[in-house]
Amino acid sequence: MPEFPSINVFEFNQLLQGIKADSQQAFGEFYQKYAQRIANMAYAYVGKIGLAEDVLDETMLKIVKIAKKGKYIQKPEAWLVTLVKNYCLNILKKAKKQVLCPDMHIQDNFELAESEMMFYEYFKDLDEKEKLVIVLKISFGYTIKEIANELKMSESSV
């Protein structure tokens, strides 16, 4: 997974203000800057590209709604992680409730590399805090110290 640069709080909120003003350019720039990051986080949680794309779509809709309220986001990275995590958990809950016939199973039209499959197998068995540590490290490029501060944990626990 690629590492992403830290989010500039001022720039992030400027784009949200543009979205509030119905600027297609602001939304396009926001999408270009943050969609891959959101999709990667979602994929880390749900393990399927199709579901990750659903999370991305729902997250972007929610961001537009929040932008319309003029809310200022002080910690965009943590805010995005929380938003994406909540959508992922909702989608996973819904997926567990659905019962499909075996012949209705839809194959994803891609093949995951063996290392990605192994990563997901291990990742899905982690608790929520452990998953969050990995997402912050891999998707956001946080240092161990930054993760410890964000999650109010000791560095050794991280």
mmCIF file of C-alpha atoms in Angstrom:
data_model
loop_
_atom_site.group_PDB
_atom_site.id
_atom_site.type_symbol
_atom_site.label_atom_id
_atom_site.label_comp_id
_atom_site.label_asym_id
_atom_site.label_seq_id
_atom_site.Cartn_x
_atom_site.Cartn_y
_atom_site.Cartn_z
ATOM 1 C CA MET A 1 0.000 0.000 0.000
ATOM 2 C CA PRO A 2 1.298 3.451 -0.796
ATOM 3 C CA GLU A 3 2.176 5.895 1.938
ATOM 4 C CA PHE A 4 0.320 9.165 1.780
ATOM 5 C CA PRO A 5 1.628 12.535 2.888
ATOM 6 C CA SER A 6 0.157 14.131 5.966
ATOM 7 C CA ILE A 7 -3.055 16.047 5.359
ATOM 8 C CA ASN A 8 -2.743 19.830 5.452
ATOM 9 C CA VAL A 9 -5.551 20.935 7.790
ATOM 10 C CA PHE A 10 -5.965 24.359 6.169
ATOM 11 C CA GLU A 11 -6.069 22.952 2.631
ATOM 12 C CA PHE A 12 -8.473 20.176 3.674
ATOM 13 C CA ASN A 13 -10.903 22.674 5.201
ATOM 14 C CA GLN A 14 -10.550 25.050 2.235
ATOM 15 C CA LEU A 15 -11.670 22.220 -0.039
ATOM 16 C CA LEU A 16 -14.596 21.508 2.289
ATOM 17 C CA GLN A 17 -15.556 25.201 2.079
ATOM 18 C CA GLY A 18 -15.414 24.938 -1.719
ATOM 19 C CA ILE A 19 -17.653 21.881 -1.616
ATOM 20 C CA LYS A 20 -20.053 23.815 0.630
ATOM 21 C CA ALA A 21 -20.184 26.521 -2.067
ATOM 22 C CA ASP A 22 -21.058 23.828 -4.656
ATOM 23 C CA SER A 23 -17.712 24.109 -6.437
ATOM 24 C CA GLN A 24 -17.253 21.140 -8.745
ATOM 25 C CA GLN A 25 -13.566 22.015 -8.926
ATOM 26 C CA ALA A 26 -13.215 21.796 -5.133
ATOM 27 C CA PHE A 27 -14.990 18.443 -5.037
ATOM 28 C CA GLY A 28 -12.859 17.154 -7.914
ATOM 29 C CA GLU A 29 -9.673 18.236 -6.175
ATOM 30 C CA PHE A 30 -10.855 16.738 -2.880
ATOM 31 C CA TYR A 31 -11.678 13.472 -4.617
ATOM 32 C CA GLN A 32 -8.340 13.407 -6.425
ATOM 33 C CA LYS A 33 -6.394 14.026 -3.199
ATOM 34 C CA TYR A 34 -8.252 11.698 -0.831
ATOM 35 C CA ALA A 35 -10.177 9.005 -2.734
ATOM 36 C CA GLN A 36 -7.254 6.581 -2.992
ATOM 37 C CA ARG A 37 -6.479 7.005 0.699
ATOM 38 C CA ILE A 38 -10.108 6.322 1.621
ATOM 39 C CA ALA A 39 -10.322 3.339 -0.728
ATOM 40 C CA ASN A 40 -7.119 1.827 0.706
ATOM 41 C CA MET A 41 -8.396 2.184 4.262
ATOM 42 C CA ALA A 42 -11.729 0.672 3.295
ATOM 43 C CA TYR A 43 -10.058 -2.220 1.494
ATOM 44 C CA ALA A 44 -7.929 -2.907 4.570
ATOM 45 C CA TYR A 45 -11.128 -3.297 6.600
ATOM 46 C CA VAL A 46 -13.454 -5.103 4.185
ATOM 47 C CA GLY A 47 -10.995 -7.033 2.002
ATOM 48 C CA LYS A 48 -12.932 -6.706 -1.261
ATOM 49 C CA ILE A 49 -12.544 -4.048 -3.906
ATOM 50 C CA GLY A 50 -16.271 -3.841 -4.605
ATOM 51 C CA LEU A 51 -17.103 -3.249 -0.955
ATOM 52 C CA ALA A 52 -14.234 -0.771 -0.625
ATOM 53 C CA GLU A 53 -15.654 1.173 -3.576
ATOM 54 C CA ASP A 54 -19.055 1.209 -1.857
ATOM 55 C CA VAL A 55 -17.409 2.614 1.278
ATOM 56 C CA LEU A 56 -15.623 5.232 -0.836
ATOM 57 C CA ASP A 57 -18.903 6.321 -2.437
ATOM 58 C CA GLU A 58 -20.752 6.493 0.884
ATOM 59 C CA THR A 59 -17.872 8.316 2.541
ATOM 60 C CA MET A 60 -17.742 10.943 -0.208
ATOM 61 C CA LEU A 61 -21.507 11.498 0.076
ATOM 62 C CA LYS A 62 -21.158 11.926 3.831
ATOM 63 C CA ILE A 63 -18.264 14.356 3.356
ATOM 64 C CA VAL A 64 -20.399 16.493 1.030
ATOM 65 C CA LYS A 65 -23.209 16.524 3.621
ATOM 66 C CA ILE A 66 -20.803 17.500 6.371
ATOM 67 C CA ALA A 67 -19.198 20.177 4.181
ATOM 68 C CA LYS A 68 -22.644 21.693 3.587
ATOM 69 C CA LYS A 69 -22.924 22.223 7.353
ATOM 70 C CA GLY A 70 -19.693 24.241 7.337
ATOM 71 C CA LYS A 71 -18.017 22.060 9.939
ATOM 72 C CA TYR A 72 -14.301 22.720 10.487
ATOM 73 C CA ILE A 73 -12.274 19.530 10.835
ATOM 74 C CA GLN A 74 -9.327 19.962 13.185
ATOM 75 C CA LYS A 75 -7.814 16.500 12.690
ATOM 76 C CA PRO A 76 -8.675 15.437 9.125
ATOM 77 C CA GLU A 77 -6.697 12.180 9.209
ATOM 78 C CA ALA A 78 -8.319 10.923 12.400
ATOM 79 C CA TRP A 79 -11.709 12.150 11.175
ATOM 80 C CA LEU A 80 -11.359 10.265 7.875
ATOM 81 C CA VAL A 81 -10.242 7.097 9.658
ATOM 82 C CA THR A 82 -13.280 7.240 11.948
ATOM 83 C CA LEU A 83 -15.664 7.953 9.083
ATOM 84 C CA VAL A 84 -14.300 5.127 6.928
ATOM 85 C CA LYS A 85 -14.112 2.677 9.827
ATOM 86 C CA ASN A 86 -17.762 3.295 10.722
ATOM 87 C CA TYR A 87 -18.926 2.744 7.130
ATOM 88 C CA CYS A 88 -16.831 -0.412 6.911
ATOM 89 C CA LEU A 89 -18.306 -1.814 10.106
ATOM 90 C CA ASN A 90 -21.828 -1.059 8.851
ATOM 91 C CA ILE A 91 -21.161 -2.756 5.528
ATOM 92 C CA LEU A 92 -19.637 -5.794 7.222
ATOM 93 C CA LYS A 93 -22.657 -6.070 9.537
ATOM 94 C CA LYS A 94 -25.000 -5.945 6.542
ATOM 95 C CA ALA A 95 -22.910 -8.504 4.662
ATOM 96 C CA LYS A 96 -23.095 -10.935 7.595
ATOM 97 C CA LYS A 97 -26.885 -10.639 7.624
ATOM 98 C CA GLN A 98 -27.245 -11.382 3.926
ATOM 99 C CA VAL A 99 -27.530 -15.010 2.948
ATOM 100 C CA LEU A 100 -26.774 -15.754 -0.677
ATOM 101 C CA CYS A 101 -27.337 -18.982 -2.579
ATOM 102 C CA PRO A 102 -24.034 -20.544 -3.641
ATOM 103 C CA ASP A 103 -24.827 -20.074 -7.342
ATOM 104 C CA MET A 104 -25.465 -16.351 -6.733
ATOM 105 C CA HIS A 105 -21.927 -15.766 -5.487
ATOM 106 C CA ILE A 106 -20.367 -12.895 -7.433
ATOM 107 C CA GLN A 107 -16.692 -13.257 -8.268
ATOM 108 C CA ASP A 108 -14.583 -10.134 -8.071
ATOM 109 C CA ASN A 109 -12.991 -9.558 -11.470
ATOM 110 C CA PHE A 110 -9.496 -9.359 -10.088
ATOM 111 C CA GLU A 111 -6.970 -11.629 -8.460
ATOM 112 C CA LEU A 112 -5.198 -10.581 -5.319
ATOM 113 C CA ALA A 113 -1.509 -11.168 -5.000
ATOM 114 C CA GLU A 114 -0.690 -13.896 -2.494
ATOM 115 C CA SER A 115 0.916 -11.417 -0.099
ATOM 116 C CA GLU A 116 -2.211 -9.233 -0.094
ATOM 117 C CA MET A 117 -4.398 -12.247 0.648
ATOM 118 C CA MET A 118 -2.129 -13.254 3.506
ATOM 119 C CA PHE A 119 -2.171 -9.696 4.832
ATOM 120 C CA TYR A 120 -5.965 -9.642 4.782
ATOM 121 C CA GLU A 121 -6.191 -13.032 6.493
ATOM 122 C CA TYR A 122 -4.076 -11.756 9.371
ATOM 123 C CA PHE A 123 -5.687 -8.311 9.375
ATOM 124 C CA LYS A 124 -9.249 -9.585 9.728
ATOM 125 C CA ASP A 125 -8.364 -11.381 12.965
ATOM 126 C CA LEU A 126 -7.060 -8.228 14.660
ATOM 127 C CA ASP A 127 -9.154 -6.223 17.087
ATOM 128 C CA GLU A 128 -10.321 -2.713 16.133
ATOM 129 C CA LYS A 129 -7.484 -0.871 17.874
ATOM 130 C CA GLU A 130 -4.859 -3.084 16.195
ATOM 131 C CA LYS A 131 -6.479 -2.486 12.802
ATOM 132 C CA LEU A 132 -6.475 1.246 13.441
ATOM 133 C CA VAL A 133 -2.750 1.177 14.264
ATOM 134 C CA ILE A 134 -2.030 -0.546 10.939
ATOM 135 C CA VAL A 135 -4.262 1.790 8.950
ATOM 136 C CA LEU A 136 -2.650 4.863 10.509
ATOM 137 C CA LYS A 137 0.833 3.504 9.824
ATOM 138 C CA ILE A 138 0.307 2.209 6.286
ATOM 139 C CA SER A 139 -2.356 4.515 4.848
ATOM 140 C CA PHE A 140 -1.332 7.707 6.579
ATOM 141 C CA GLY A 141 2.349 7.122 7.192
ATOM 142 C CA TYR A 142 2.091 7.997 10.894
ATOM 143 C CA THR A 143 5.137 7.325 13.043
ATOM 144 C CA ILE A 144 4.830 5.043 16.067
ATOM 145 C CA LYS A 145 4.996 8.123 18.294
ATOM 146 C CA GLU A 146 2.201 9.864 16.357
ATOM 147 C CA ILE A 147 0.021 6.759 16.551
ATOM 148 C CA ALA A 148 0.657 6.470 20.277
ATOM 149 C CA ASN A 149 -0.344 10.128 20.774
ATOM 150 C CA GLU A 150 -3.437 9.825 18.556
ATOM 151 C CA LEU A 151 -4.704 6.634 20.213
ATOM 152 C CA LYS A 152 -3.524 7.586 23.723
ATOM 153 C CA MET A 153 -1.359 4.482 23.996
ATOM 154 C CA SER A 154 2.258 3.910 24.920
ATOM 155 C CA GLU A 155 4.721 3.601 22.054
ATOM 156 C CA SER A 156 5.591 0.068 23.160
ATOM 157 C CA SER A 157 1.892 -0.910 22.958
ATOM 158 C CA VAL A 158 1.707 0.456 19.429
#
